[in-house]
């Protein structure tokens, strides 16, 4: 693979190229990682206990 010499570019172009490189690293790192089952399936919650009407309106 060829080595890139960033010193031949203006400073603004160097920053742009490094920014794009960081973007590519993030993009292709995600594809390699497997999602955990906890991220895919919703979490279980406790059984819902509705309030009784009397309890809501009592003072």
PDB file of C-alpha atoms in Angstrom:
ATOM      1  CA  UNK A   1       0.000   0.000   0.000  1.00  0.00           C
ATOM      2  CA  UNK A   2       1.200   3.477  -0.861  1.00  0.00           C
ATOM      3  CA  UNK A   3       2.134   5.951   1.890  1.00  0.00           C
ATOM      4  CA  UNK A   4       0.522   9.377   1.752  1.00  0.00           C
ATOM      5  CA  UNK A   5       2.618  12.486   2.371  1.00  0.00           C
ATOM      6  CA  UNK A   6       0.285  15.063   3.935  1.00  0.00           C
ATOM      7  CA  UNK A   7       3.005  17.733   4.000  1.00  0.00           C
ATOM      8  CA  UNK A   8       2.532  18.337   0.276  1.00  0.00           C
ATOM      9  CA  UNK A   9      -1.018  19.597   0.910  1.00  0.00           C
ATOM     10  CA  UNK A  10      -2.099  22.962   2.312  1.00  0.00           C
ATOM     11  CA  UNK A  11      -3.004  22.929   6.009  1.00  0.00           C
ATOM     12  CA  UNK A  12      -6.763  23.200   5.323  1.00  0.00           C
ATOM     13  CA  UNK A  13      -6.630  20.220   2.939  1.00  0.00           C
ATOM     14  CA  UNK A  14      -4.694  18.222   5.540  1.00  0.00           C
ATOM     15  CA  UNK A  15      -7.408  18.880   8.123  1.00  0.00           C
ATOM     16  CA  UNK A  16     -10.113  17.911   5.642  1.00  0.00           C
ATOM     17  CA  UNK A  17      -8.351  14.678   4.731  1.00  0.00           C
ATOM     18  CA  UNK A  18      -7.819  13.717   8.377  1.00  0.00           C
ATOM     19  CA  UNK A  19     -11.469  14.476   9.124  1.00  0.00           C
ATOM     20  CA  UNK A  20     -12.557  12.213   6.271  1.00  0.00           C
ATOM     21  CA  UNK A  21     -10.185   9.505   7.507  1.00  0.00           C
ATOM     22  CA  UNK A  22     -11.763   9.651  10.983  1.00  0.00           C
ATOM     23  CA  UNK A  23     -15.196   9.374   9.372  1.00  0.00           C
ATOM     24  CA  UNK A  24     -14.160   6.248   7.458  1.00  0.00           C
ATOM     25  CA  UNK A  25     -12.713   4.666  10.590  1.00  0.00           C
ATOM     26  CA  UNK A  26     -15.981   5.155  12.472  1.00  0.00           C
ATOM     27  CA  UNK A  27     -18.077   3.940   9.552  1.00  0.00           C
ATOM     28  CA  UNK A  28     -16.222   0.685   9.046  1.00  0.00           C
ATOM     29  CA  UNK A  29     -15.630  -0.077  12.730  1.00  0.00           C
ATOM     30  CA  UNK A  30     -19.387  -0.262  13.279  1.00  0.00           C
ATOM     31  CA  UNK A  31     -19.823  -2.938  10.632  1.00  0.00           C
ATOM     32  CA  UNK A  32     -17.398  -5.263  12.379  1.00  0.00           C
ATOM     33  CA  UNK A  33     -18.985  -5.040  15.807  1.00  0.00           C
ATOM     34  CA  UNK A  34     -21.890  -7.321  16.567  1.00  0.00           C
ATOM     35  CA  UNK A  35     -24.891  -5.889  18.315  1.00  0.00           C
ATOM     36  CA  UNK A  36     -25.651  -7.261  21.714  1.00  0.00           C
ATOM     37  CA  UNK A  37     -29.007  -8.928  22.195  1.00  0.00           C
ATOM     38  CA  UNK A  38     -29.844  -6.357  24.885  1.00  0.00           C
ATOM     39  CA  UNK A  39     -29.604  -3.579  22.275  1.00  0.00           C
ATOM     40  CA  UNK A  40     -31.992  -5.338  19.904  1.00  0.00           C
ATOM     41  CA  UNK A  41     -34.704  -6.698  22.201  1.00  0.00           C
ATOM     42  CA  UNK A  42     -36.653  -4.270  24.401  1.00  0.00           C
ATOM     43  CA  UNK A  43     -36.143  -4.584  28.129  1.00  0.00           C
ATOM     44  CA  UNK A  44     -38.687  -6.364  30.241  1.00  0.00           C
ATOM     45  CA  UNK A  45     -40.684  -4.181  32.585  1.00  0.00           C
ATOM     46  CA  UNK A  46     -42.663  -4.974  35.694  1.00  0.00           C
ATOM     47  CA  UNK A  47     -46.302  -5.871  35.318  1.00  0.00           C
ATOM     48  CA  UNK A  48     -48.499  -2.813  35.091  1.00  0.00           C
ATOM     49  CA  UNK A  49     -50.765  -2.289  38.105  1.00  0.00           C
ATOM     50  CA  UNK A  50     -53.559   0.129  37.187  1.00  0.00           C
ATOM     51  CA  UNK A  51     -54.737   2.450  39.911  1.00  0.00           C
ATOM     52  CA  UNK A  52     -58.259   2.107  41.173  1.00  0.00           C
ATOM     53  CA  UNK A  53     -60.605   4.963  40.506  1.00  0.00           C
ATOM     54  CA  UNK A  54     -61.271   5.446  44.213  1.00  0.00           C
ATOM     55  CA  UNK A  55     -57.572   5.836  44.938  1.00  0.00           C
ATOM     56  CA  UNK A  56     -57.154   8.470  42.195  1.00  0.00           C
ATOM     57  CA  UNK A  57     -60.010  10.662  43.420  1.00  0.00           C
ATOM     58  CA  UNK A  58     -59.658  10.290  47.189  1.00  0.00           C
ATOM     59  CA  UNK A  59     -58.590  13.336  49.122  1.00  0.00           C
TER      60      UNK A  59
END
